[in-house]
Coordinates of C-alpha atoms and ligand atoms in Angstrom, one line a residue:
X140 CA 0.0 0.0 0.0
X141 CA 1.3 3.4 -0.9
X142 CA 1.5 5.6 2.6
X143 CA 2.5 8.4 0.6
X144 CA 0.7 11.9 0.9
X145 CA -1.4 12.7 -1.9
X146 CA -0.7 15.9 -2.9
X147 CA -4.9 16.8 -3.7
X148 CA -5.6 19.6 -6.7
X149 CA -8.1 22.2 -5.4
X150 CA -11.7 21.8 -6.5
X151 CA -12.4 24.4 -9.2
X152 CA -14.6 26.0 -6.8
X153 CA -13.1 25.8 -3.9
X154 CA -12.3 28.7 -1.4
X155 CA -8.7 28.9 -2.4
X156 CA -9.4 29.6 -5.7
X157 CA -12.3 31.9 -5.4
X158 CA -13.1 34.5 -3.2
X159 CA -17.1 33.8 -2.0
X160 CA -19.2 36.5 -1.3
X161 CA -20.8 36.2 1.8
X162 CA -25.0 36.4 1.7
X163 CA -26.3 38.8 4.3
X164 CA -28.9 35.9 4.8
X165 CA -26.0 33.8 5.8
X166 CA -25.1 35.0 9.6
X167 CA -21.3 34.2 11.0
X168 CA -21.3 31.4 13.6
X169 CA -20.8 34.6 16.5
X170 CA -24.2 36.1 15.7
X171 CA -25.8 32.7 15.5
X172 CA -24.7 31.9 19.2
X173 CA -25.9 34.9 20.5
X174 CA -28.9 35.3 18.7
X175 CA -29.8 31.5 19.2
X176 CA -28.9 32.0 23.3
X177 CA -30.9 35.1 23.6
X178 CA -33.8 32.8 22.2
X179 CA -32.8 30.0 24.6
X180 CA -33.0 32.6 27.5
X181 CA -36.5 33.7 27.0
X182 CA -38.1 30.1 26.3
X183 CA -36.3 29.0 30.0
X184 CA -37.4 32.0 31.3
X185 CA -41.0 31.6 30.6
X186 CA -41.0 28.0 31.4
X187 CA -39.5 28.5 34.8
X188 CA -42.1 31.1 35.6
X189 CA -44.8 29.5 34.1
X190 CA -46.9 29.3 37.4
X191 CA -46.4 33.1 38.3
X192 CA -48.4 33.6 34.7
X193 CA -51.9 33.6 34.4
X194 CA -52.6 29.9 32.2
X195 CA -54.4 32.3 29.4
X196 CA -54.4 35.8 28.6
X197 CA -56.7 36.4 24.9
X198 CA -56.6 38.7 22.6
X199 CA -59.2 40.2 20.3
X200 CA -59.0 40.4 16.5
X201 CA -59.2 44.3 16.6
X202 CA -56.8 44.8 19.5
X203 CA -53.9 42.4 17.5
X204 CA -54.2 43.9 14.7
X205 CA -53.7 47.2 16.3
X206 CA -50.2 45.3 18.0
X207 CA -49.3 43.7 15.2
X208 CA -50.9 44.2 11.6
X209 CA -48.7 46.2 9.3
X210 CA -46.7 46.0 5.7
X211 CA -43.6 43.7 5.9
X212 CA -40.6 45.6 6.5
X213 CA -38.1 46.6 3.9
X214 CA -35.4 47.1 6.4
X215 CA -34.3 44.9 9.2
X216 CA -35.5 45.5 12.9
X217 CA -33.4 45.2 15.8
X218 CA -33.1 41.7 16.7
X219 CA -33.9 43.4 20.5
X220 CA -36.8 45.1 19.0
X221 CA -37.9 41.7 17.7
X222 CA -37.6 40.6 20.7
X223 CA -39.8 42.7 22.6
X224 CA -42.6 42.6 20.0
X225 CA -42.5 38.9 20.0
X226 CA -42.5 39.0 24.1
X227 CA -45.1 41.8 24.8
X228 CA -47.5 41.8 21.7
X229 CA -47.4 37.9 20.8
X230 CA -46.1 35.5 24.0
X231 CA -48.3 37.8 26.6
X232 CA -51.6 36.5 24.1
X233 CA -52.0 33.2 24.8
X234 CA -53.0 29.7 26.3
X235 CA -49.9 28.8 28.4
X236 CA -50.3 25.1 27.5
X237 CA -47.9 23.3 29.8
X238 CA -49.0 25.6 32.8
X239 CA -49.9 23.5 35.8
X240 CA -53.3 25.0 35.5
X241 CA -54.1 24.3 32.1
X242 CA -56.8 21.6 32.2
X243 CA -59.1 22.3 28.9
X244 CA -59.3 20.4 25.9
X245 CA -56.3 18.1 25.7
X246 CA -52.8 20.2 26.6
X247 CA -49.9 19.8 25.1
X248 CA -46.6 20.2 27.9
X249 CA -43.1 19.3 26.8
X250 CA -40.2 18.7 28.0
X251 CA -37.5 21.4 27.2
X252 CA -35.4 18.9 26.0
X253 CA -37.9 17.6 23.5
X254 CA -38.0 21.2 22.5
X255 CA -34.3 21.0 22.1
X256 CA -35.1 17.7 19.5
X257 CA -37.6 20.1 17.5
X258 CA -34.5 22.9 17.4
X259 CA -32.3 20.1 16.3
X260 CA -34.8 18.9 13.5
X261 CA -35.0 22.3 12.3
X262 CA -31.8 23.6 13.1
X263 CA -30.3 20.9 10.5
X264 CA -33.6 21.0 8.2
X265 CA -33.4 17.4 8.2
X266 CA -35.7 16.3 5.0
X267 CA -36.9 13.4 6.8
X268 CA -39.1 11.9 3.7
X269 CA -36.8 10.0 1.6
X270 CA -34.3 7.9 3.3
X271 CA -30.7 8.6 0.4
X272 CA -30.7 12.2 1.9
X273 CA -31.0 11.6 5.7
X274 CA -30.2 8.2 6.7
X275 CA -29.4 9.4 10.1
X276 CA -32.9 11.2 11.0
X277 CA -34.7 8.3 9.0
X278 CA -32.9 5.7 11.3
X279 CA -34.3 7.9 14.6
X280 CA -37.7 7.3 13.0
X281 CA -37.6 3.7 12.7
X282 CA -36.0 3.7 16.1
X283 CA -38.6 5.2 17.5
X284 CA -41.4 3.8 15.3
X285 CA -40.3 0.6 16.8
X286 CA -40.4 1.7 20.3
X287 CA -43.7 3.0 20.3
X288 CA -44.7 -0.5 18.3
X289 CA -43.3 -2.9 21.5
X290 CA -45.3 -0.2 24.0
X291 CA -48.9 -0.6 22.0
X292 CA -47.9 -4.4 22.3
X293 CA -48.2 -4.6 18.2
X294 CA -46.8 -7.5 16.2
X295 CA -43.1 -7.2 14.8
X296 CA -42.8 -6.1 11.5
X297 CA -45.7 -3.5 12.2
X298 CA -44.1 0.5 11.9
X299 CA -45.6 3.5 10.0
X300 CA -45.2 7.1 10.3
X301 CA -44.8 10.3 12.4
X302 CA -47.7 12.7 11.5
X303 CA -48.6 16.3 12.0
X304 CA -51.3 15.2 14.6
X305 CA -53.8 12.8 15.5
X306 CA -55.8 14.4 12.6
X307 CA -53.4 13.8 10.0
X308 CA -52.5 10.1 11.6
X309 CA -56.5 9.0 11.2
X310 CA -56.9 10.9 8.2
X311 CA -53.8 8.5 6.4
X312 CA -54.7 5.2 7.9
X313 CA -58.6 6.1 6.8
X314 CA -57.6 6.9 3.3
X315 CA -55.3 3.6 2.9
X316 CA -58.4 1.6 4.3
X317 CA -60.4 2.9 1.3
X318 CA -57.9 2.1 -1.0
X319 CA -57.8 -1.6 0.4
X320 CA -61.4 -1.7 0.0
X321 CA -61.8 0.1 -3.0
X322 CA -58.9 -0.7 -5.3
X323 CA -59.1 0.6 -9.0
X324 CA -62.7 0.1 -8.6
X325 CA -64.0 3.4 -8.0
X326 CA -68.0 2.3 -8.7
X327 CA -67.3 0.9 -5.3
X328 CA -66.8 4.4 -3.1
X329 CA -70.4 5.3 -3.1
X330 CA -71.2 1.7 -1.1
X331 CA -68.6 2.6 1.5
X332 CA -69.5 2.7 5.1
X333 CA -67.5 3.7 8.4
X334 CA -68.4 2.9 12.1
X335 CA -67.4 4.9 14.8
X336 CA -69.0 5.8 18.2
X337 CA -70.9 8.9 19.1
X338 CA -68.0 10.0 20.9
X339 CA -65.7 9.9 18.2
X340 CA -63.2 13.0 17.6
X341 CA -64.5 14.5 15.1
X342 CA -61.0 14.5 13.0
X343 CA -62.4 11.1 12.5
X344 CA -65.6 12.0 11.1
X345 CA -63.8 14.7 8.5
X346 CA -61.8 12.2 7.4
X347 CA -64.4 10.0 6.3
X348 CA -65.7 13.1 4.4
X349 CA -61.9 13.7 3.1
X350 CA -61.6 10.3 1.7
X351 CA -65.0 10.2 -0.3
X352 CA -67.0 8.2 2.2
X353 CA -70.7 9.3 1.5
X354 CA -71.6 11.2 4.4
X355 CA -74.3 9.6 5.5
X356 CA -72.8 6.5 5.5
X357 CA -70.3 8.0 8.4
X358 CA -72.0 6.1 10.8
X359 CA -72.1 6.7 14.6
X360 CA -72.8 4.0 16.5
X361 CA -74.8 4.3 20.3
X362 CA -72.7 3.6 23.3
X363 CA -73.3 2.4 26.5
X364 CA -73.6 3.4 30.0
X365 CA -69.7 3.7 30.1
X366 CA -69.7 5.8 26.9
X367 CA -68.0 2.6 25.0
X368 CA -69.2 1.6 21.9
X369 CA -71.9 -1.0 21.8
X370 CA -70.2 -3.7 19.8
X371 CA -73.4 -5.3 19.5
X372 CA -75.0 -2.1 17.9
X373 CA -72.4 -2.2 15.6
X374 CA -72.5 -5.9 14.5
X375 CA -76.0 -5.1 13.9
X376 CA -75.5 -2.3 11.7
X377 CA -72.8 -4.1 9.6
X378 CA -75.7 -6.6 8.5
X379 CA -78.0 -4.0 8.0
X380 CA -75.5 -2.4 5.5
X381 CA -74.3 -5.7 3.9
X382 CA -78.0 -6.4 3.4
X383 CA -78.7 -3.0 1.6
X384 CA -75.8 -4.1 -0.4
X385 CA -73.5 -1.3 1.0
X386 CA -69.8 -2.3 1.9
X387 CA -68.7 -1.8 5.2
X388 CA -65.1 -1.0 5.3
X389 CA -63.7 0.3 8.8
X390 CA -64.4 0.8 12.2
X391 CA -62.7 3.5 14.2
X392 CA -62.5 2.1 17.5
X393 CA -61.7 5.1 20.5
X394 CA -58.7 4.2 22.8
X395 CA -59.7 7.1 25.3
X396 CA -62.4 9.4 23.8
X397 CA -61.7 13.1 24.3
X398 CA -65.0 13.9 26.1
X399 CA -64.8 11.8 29.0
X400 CA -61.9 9.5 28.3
X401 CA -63.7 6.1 27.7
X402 CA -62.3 3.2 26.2
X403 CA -64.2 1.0 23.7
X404 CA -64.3 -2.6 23.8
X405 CA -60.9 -3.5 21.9
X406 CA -61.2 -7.2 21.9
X407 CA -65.4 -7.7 20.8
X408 CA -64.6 -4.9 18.0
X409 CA -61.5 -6.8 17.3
X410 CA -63.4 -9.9 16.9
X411 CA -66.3 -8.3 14.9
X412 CA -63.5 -6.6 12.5
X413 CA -61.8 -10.2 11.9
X414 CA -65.0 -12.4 11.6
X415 CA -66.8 -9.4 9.1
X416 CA -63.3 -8.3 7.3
X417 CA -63.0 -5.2 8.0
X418 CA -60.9 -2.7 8.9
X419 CA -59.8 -2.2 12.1
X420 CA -58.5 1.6 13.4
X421 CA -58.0 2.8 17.2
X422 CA -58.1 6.3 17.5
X423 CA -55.2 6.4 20.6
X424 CA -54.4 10.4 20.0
X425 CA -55.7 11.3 23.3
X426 CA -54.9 7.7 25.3
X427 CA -52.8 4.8 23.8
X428 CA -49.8 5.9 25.7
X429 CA -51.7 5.3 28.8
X430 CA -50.6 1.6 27.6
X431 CA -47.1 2.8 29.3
X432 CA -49.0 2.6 32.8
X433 CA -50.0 -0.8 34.3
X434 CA -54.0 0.4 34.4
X435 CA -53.7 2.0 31.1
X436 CA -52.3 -1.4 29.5
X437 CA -55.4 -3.4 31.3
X438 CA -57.6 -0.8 30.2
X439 CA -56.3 -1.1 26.1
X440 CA -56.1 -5.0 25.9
X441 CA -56.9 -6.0 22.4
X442 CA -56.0 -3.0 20.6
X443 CA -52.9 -4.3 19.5
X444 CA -55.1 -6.2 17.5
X445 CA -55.8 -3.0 15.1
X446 CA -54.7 -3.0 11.9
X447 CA -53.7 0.4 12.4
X448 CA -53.4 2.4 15.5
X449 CA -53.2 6.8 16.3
X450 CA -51.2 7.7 18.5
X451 CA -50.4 11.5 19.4
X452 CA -46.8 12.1 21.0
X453 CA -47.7 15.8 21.4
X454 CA -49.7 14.9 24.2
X455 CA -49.3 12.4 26.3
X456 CA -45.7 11.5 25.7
X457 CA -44.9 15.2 26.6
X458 CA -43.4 16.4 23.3
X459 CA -44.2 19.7 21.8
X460 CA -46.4 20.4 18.4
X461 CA -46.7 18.9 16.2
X462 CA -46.4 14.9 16.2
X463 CA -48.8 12.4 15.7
X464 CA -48.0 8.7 14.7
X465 CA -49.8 6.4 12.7
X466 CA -48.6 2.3 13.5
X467 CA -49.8 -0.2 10.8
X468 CA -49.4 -3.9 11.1
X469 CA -49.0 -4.3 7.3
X470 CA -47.3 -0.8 6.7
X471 CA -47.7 -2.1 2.6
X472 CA -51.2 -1.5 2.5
X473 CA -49.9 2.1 3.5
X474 CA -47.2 2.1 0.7
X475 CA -50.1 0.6 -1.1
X476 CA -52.2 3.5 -0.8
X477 CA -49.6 6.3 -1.2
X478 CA -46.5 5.2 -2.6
X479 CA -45.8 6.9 -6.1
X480 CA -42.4 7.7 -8.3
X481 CA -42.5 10.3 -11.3
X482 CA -39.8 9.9 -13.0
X483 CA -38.3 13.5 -11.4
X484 CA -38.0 11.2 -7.9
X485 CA -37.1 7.6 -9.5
X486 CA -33.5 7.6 -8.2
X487 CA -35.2 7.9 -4.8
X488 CA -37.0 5.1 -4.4
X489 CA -35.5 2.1 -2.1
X490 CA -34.8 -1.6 -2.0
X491 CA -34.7 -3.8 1.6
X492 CA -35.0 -2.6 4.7
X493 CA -34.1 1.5 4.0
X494 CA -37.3 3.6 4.7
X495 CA -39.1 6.2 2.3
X496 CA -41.1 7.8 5.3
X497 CA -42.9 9.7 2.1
X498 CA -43.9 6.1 0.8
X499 CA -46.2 6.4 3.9
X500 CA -48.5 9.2 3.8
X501 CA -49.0 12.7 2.2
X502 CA -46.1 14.1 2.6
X503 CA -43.3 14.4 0.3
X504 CA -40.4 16.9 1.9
X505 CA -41.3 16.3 5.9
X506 CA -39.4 17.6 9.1
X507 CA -37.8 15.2 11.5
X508 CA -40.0 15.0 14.2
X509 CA -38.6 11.9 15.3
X510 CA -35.9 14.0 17.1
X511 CA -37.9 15.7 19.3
X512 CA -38.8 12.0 21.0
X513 CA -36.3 10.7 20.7
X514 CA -33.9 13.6 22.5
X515 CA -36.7 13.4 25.4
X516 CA -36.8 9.9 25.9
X517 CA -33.1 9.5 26.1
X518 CA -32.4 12.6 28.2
X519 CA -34.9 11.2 30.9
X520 CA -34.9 7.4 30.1
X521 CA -38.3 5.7 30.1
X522 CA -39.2 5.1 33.9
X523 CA -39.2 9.0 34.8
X524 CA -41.2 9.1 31.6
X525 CA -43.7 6.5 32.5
X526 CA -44.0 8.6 36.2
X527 CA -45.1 11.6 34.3
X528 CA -47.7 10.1 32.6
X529 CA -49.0 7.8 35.9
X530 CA -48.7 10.9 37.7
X531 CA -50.8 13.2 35.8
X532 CA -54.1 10.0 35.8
X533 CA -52.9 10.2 39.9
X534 CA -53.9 13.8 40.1
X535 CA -57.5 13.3 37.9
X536 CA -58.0 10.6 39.8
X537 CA -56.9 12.7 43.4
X538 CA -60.0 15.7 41.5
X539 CA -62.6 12.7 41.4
X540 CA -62.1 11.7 44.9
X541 CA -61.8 15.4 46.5
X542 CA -65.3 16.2 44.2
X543 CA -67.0 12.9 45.8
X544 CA -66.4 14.0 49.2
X545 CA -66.9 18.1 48.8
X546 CA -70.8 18.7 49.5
X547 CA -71.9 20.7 46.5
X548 CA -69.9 19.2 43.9
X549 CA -71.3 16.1 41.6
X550 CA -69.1 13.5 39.5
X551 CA -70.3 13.2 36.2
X552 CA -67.8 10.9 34.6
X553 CA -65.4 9.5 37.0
X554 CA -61.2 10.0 36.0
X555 CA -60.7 8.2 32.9
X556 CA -57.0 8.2 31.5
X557 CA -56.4 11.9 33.1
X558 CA -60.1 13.4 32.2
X559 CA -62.7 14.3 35.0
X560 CA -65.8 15.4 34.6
X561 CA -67.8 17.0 37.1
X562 CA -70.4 19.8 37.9
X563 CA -71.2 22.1 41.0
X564 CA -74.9 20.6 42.2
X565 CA -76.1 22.9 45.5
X566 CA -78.9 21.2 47.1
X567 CA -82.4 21.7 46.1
X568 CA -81.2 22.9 42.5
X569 CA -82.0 20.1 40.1
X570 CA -81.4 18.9 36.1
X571 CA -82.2 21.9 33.8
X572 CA -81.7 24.6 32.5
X573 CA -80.6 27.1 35.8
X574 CA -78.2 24.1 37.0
X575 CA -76.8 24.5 33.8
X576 CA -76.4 28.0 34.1
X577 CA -75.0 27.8 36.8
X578 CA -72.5 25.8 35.7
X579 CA -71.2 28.0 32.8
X580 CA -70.9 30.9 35.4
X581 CA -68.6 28.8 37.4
X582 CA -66.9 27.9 34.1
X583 CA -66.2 31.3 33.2
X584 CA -65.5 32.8 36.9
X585 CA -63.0 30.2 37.3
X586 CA -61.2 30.8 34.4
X587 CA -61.2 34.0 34.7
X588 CA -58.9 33.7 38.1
X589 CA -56.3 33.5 36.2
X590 CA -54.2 30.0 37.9
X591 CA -56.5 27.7 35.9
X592 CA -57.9 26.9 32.2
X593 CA -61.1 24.3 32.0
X594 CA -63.3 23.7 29.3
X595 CA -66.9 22.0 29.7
X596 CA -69.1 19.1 27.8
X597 CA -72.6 17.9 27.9
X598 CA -73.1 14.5 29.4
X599 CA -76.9 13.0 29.0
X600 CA -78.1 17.0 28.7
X601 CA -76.1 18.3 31.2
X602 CA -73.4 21.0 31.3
X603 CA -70.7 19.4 32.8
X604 CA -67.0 21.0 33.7
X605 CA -64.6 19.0 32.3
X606 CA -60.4 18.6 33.4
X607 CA -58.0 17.0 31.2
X608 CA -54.4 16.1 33.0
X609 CA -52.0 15.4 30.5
X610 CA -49.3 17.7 32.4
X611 CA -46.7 16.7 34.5
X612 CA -46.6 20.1 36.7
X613 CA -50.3 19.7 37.5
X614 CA -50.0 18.6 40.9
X615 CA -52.7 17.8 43.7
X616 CA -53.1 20.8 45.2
X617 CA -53.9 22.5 42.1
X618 CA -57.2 20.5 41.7
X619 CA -57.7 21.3 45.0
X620 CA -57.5 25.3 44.5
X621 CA -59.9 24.5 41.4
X622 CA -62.8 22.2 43.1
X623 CA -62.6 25.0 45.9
X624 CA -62.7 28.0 43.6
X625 CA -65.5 26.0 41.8
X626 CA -67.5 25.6 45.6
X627 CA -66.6 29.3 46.3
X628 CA -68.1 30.8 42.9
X629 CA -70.7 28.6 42.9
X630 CA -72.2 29.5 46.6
X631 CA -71.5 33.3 45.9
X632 CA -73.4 33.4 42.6
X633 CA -76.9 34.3 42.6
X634 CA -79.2 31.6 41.4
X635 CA -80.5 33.7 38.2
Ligands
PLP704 C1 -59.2 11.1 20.5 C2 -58.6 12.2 19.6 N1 -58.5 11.9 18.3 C3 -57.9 12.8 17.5 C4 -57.5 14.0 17.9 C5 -57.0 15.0 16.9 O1 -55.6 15.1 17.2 P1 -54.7 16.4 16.7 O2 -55.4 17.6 17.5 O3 -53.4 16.1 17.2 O4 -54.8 16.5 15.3 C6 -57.7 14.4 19.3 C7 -57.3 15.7 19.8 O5 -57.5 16.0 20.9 C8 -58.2 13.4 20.1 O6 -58.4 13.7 21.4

């Protein structure tokens, strides 16, 4: 072997031989540290001194305009400048979602170091859809793909994608069941039906509409005392359809509904979805990581059985928007569905085991959100991860007990996978329409504190307050503050 230096030619190009002239887009490494740390200052700042913040401060149309409306500028701003617009006219208008206090809807709270992950992704621009330009991001996907596929209990071999949301995870796996069912035979889209329970998300429903499902043949099927689908309603249905000569295609099964938290019957749907051929998607944006706490796993036997399965990282697994995940157990009938080469991508496409996430779902040049997880989930390790999440269905669960023994305070839905729902109920004041009123008072005059953010839901006709703990700063004594803020407004308000 020759150990001889090679004496290399310059590259035509190259900076010896000509001189480059530096884009004023293109900032030294200097500026970038200081502009990136000033960043990183205000973002630790504000999460450190989240609970000295009110959870939401809002902002009307008219009034941001009048903050912020105005002609792109031709010249630069001060990054300082920047800086204060972005802190007092845009950060000071907003739901502080990983506040202790925030309880509506389903909240989102990260972990800084999953933020990191996000500033990683987009730091490097990863392009995270074809695997010849970013082997190294792709491989975090499948890495963590295959993580989340041993927690839902699925079959090896089963993987998927990281999506936008929940949304766009059903949306995918609802489009590729149509193309199993449908094929090149378009005549067959107008006999398409869908099953899901009335307490479906509705992203579920729209994507029944998205795909071409006739909208009346988006069925919703009753449920139970428990707010699970009635798998015998169901079954019935499918042979009422099959009779009428329609073609049932999928059921949507809910693993934790947002309203109240329920959890259909995985293993009677499963069985119904094998026996009839259909099929079978779980909806687990809001609870299949609850799989990762001993209840939660009892709770989702069976829906490892799915052929595909939603799962949303952005909120129980503590990650920041946006990430969603669809798992398939046949991730071909994805490819299937969405796979496609013109001849401007040919030299893309892969052989063996190498992963075209864009071979997957909609999305052709996608960001890396893989990072974001899988920064978090190393930086912690899974068992302080798994703590978060048992501790934030600890604290629901601590609401439901304090609102059974507080007089004047009703349980509407016990704590189901972090969501409680519950109503103030002084005596003598019955079901209707002033109960109800009530209620929204106390909705509105608690957050309007300031420490706390709930949102309500009707159960069986009645206004009920409604938590969601998907946080991991929520801790007892805040639901203690908010059942006796909710006792406190409720006894002070007038009746009318
Ligand atoms: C059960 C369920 N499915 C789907 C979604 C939609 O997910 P995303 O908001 O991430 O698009 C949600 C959102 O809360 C949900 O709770």
């Amino acid at each position: 072997m020759n150990h001889q230096k090679q004496t290399r030619r310059p590259h035509p190009a190259s900076p010896t031989r000509l001189m480059h002239i530096r884009s004023p887009l293109d900032l030294d490494q200097e500026t970038m540290r200081t502009l990136g740390y000033r960043v990183t200052d205000v973002v630790a700042e504000h999460l450190a001194s989240l609970r000295d913040q009110p959870v939401l401060t809002q902002l009307g149309r008219a009034e941001a305009d009048k903050l912020l409306a105005g002609p792109a500028p031709e010249e630069p701003v001060a990054f300082d400048e920047i800086m204060t617009i972005f802190r007092e006219r845009i950060a000071a208008h907003h739901a502080r979602e990983p506040h202790p206090g925030f309880m509506a809807y389903v909240p989102s709270c990260p972990t800084f170091p999953a933020v990191l992950g996000d500033w990683l992704a987009t730091g490097f621009n990863f392009y995270a859809g074809i695997w010849k330009v970013a082997g190294g991001p792709n491989e975090v996907e499948v890495v963590v793909l295959e993580w989340f596929r041993q927690w839902m209990g699925m079959p090896e071999g089963s993987a998927g994608l990281l999506t936008s949301g929940g949304s766009q995870a059903n949306l995918t796996a609802i489009v590729a069941a149509r193309h199993a069912a449908v094929g090149d035979d378009a005549t067959r889209l107008a006999r398409l039906v869908m099953y899901s329970s009335d307490q479906t998300h509705s992203s579920v429903t729209r994507a029944g509409w998205i795909a071409g499902v006739p909208r009346d043949q988006v069925r919703s099927v009753p449920t139970d005392a428990h707010r699970r689908m009635d798998a015998q309603a169901l079954a019935k249905q499918i042979g009422l359809d099959r009779e009428g000569g329609l073609i049932p295609f999928l059921v949507v099964a809910n693993a934790g509904t947002t309203n109240t938290g329920a959890v259909d019957p995985m293993g009677e749907i499963a069985d119904l979805c094998e026996r009839e051929n259909v099929w079978m998607h779980v909806d687990g944006a809001y609870g299949a990581f609850a799989a990762l706490t001993p209840a939660g796993r009892t709770q989702l036997a069976g829906m490892e059985r799915a052929d595909t399965i939603t799962l949303d990282p952005h909120k129980l697994l503590f990650v920041p928007f946006e990430c969603g995940c669809l798992l398939a157990r046949e991730p071909a009938r994805l490819a299937a569905a969405y796979r496609l080469y013109p001849e401007y991508l040919k030299e893309l496409e892969v052989q063996g085991t190498e992963v075209n996430f864009a071979d997957f779902g909609e999305q052709l040049t996608r960001y890396s959100r893989a990072m974001k997880v899988w920064l978090s989930v190393n930086y912690f390790g899974m068992k302080t991860i798994c703590e978060g999440i048992q501790g934030a269905m600890d604290v629901a669960r601590h609401a439901e007990s304090v609102v059974r023994s507080t007089e004047g305070l009703e349980v509407l839905s016990p704590a189901q996978m972090g969501i409680f729902c519950f109503r103030v109920k002084p005596e003598g004041l019955e079901d209707g329409a002033e109960l109800d009123a009530l209620n929204a008072r106390v909705l509105d005059a608690i957050n309007a504190e300031g420490p706390w953010f709930i949102s309500s839901t009707r159960l069986d006709g009645k206004l009920s307050l409604r938590i969601c703990v998907t946080g991991y700063r929520t801790t007892r004594a805040d639901v203690e503050g908010l059942m006796a803020t909710a006792v406190a407004v409720a006894t002070l308000q007038p009746s009318q």
